[in-house]
Coordinates of C-alpha atoms in Angstrom, one line a residue:
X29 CA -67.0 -14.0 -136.2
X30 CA -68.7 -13.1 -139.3
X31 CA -71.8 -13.1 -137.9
X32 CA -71.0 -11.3 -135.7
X33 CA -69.7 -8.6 -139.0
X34 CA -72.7 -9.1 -140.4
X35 CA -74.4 -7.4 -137.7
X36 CA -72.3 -4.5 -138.6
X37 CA -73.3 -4.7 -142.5
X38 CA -69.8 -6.6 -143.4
X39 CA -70.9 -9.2 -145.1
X40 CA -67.5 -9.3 -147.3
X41 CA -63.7 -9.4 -146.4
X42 CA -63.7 -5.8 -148.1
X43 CA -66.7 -4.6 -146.2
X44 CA -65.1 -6.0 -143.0
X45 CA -61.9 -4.3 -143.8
X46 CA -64.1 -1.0 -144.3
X47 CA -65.5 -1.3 -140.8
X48 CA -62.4 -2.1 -139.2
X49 CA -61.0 1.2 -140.7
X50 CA -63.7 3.3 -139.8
X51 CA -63.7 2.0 -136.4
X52 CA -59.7 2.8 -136.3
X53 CA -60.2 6.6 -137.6
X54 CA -63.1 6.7 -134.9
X55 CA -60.6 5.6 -132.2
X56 CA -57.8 7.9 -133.3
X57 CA -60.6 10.9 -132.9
X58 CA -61.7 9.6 -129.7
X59 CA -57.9 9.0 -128.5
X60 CA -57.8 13.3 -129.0
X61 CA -60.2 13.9 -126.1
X62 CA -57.5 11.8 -123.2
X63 CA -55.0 13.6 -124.8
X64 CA -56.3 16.9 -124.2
X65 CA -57.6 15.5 -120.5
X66 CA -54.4 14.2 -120.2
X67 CA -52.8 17.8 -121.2
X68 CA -55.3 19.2 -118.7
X69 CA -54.6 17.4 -115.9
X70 CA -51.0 18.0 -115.7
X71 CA -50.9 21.5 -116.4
X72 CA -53.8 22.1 -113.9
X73 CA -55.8 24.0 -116.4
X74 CA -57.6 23.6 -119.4
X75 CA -55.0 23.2 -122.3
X76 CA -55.2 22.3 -126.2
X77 CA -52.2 20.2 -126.9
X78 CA -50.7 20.1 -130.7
X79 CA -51.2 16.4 -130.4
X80 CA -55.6 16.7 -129.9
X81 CA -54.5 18.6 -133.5
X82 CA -52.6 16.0 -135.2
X83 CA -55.7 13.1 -133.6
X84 CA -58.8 15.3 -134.8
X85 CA -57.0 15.8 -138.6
X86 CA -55.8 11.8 -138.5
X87 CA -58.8 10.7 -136.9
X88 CA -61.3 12.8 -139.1
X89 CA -59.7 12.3 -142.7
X90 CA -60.0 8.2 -142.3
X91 CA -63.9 8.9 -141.0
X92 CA -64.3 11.2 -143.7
X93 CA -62.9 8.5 -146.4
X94 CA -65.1 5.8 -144.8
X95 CA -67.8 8.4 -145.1
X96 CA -66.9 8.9 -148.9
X97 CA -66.8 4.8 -149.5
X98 CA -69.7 4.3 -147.6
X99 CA -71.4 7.4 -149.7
X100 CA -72.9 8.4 -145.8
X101 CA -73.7 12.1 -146.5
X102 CA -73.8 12.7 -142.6
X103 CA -70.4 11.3 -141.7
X104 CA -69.0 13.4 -145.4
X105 CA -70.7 16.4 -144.1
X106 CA -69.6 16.1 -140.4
X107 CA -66.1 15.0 -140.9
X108 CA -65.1 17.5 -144.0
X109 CA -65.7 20.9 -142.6
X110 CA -63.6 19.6 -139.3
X111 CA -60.6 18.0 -141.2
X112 CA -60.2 21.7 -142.9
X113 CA -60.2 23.5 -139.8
X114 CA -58.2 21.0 -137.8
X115 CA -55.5 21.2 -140.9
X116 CA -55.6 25.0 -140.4
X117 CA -55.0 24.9 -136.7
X118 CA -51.8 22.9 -137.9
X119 CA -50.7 25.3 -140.1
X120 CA -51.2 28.3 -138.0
X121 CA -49.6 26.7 -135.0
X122 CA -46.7 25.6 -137.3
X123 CA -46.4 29.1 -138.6
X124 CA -46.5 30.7 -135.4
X125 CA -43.4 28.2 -134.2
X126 CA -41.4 29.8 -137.3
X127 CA -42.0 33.1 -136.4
X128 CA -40.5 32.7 -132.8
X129 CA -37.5 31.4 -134.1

């Protein structure tokens, strides 16, 4: 098994714990796109659930903080700009929910 980490750059228990939460936040922002298919498909349109929201913010914030350990300056610069917007989608939507009550 470790060699097998090793091909991944883990070549400590921290570093394999590293990996294993990068590939975690990468699934959570994968998971977002059947979410939205999912969505999709039942409604019989094209439709942006809260939940592909609630995946890109979860799933972006723990690639961005893999980013930040891993001092990658892609992943930092491609996972920041989205985990702002994707919080601001969640706050608009949350504020438009108060309004209509």
């Amino acid at each position: 098994m470790q060699t097998l980490m090793s091909l991944f750059g883990a070549e400590t228990a921290a570093d394999t714990a590293w990996l294993v939460i990068g590939l975690f936040g990468q699934l959570m922002f994968t998971a977002r796109f059947v979410v939205q298919w999912i969505a999709s498909e039942r409604a019989g349109a094209s439709v942006m659930p809260v939940a592909f929201w609630y995946f890109s913010l979860i799933g972006g914030t723990i690639v961005l903080f893999y980013g930040i350990h891993k001092l990658e300056p892609v992943i930092i610069l491609g996972q920041l700009p989205g985990v702002v917007i994707y919080s601001r989608n969640l706050w608009l939507i949350h504020k438009g929910r108060k309004a209509d009550v």
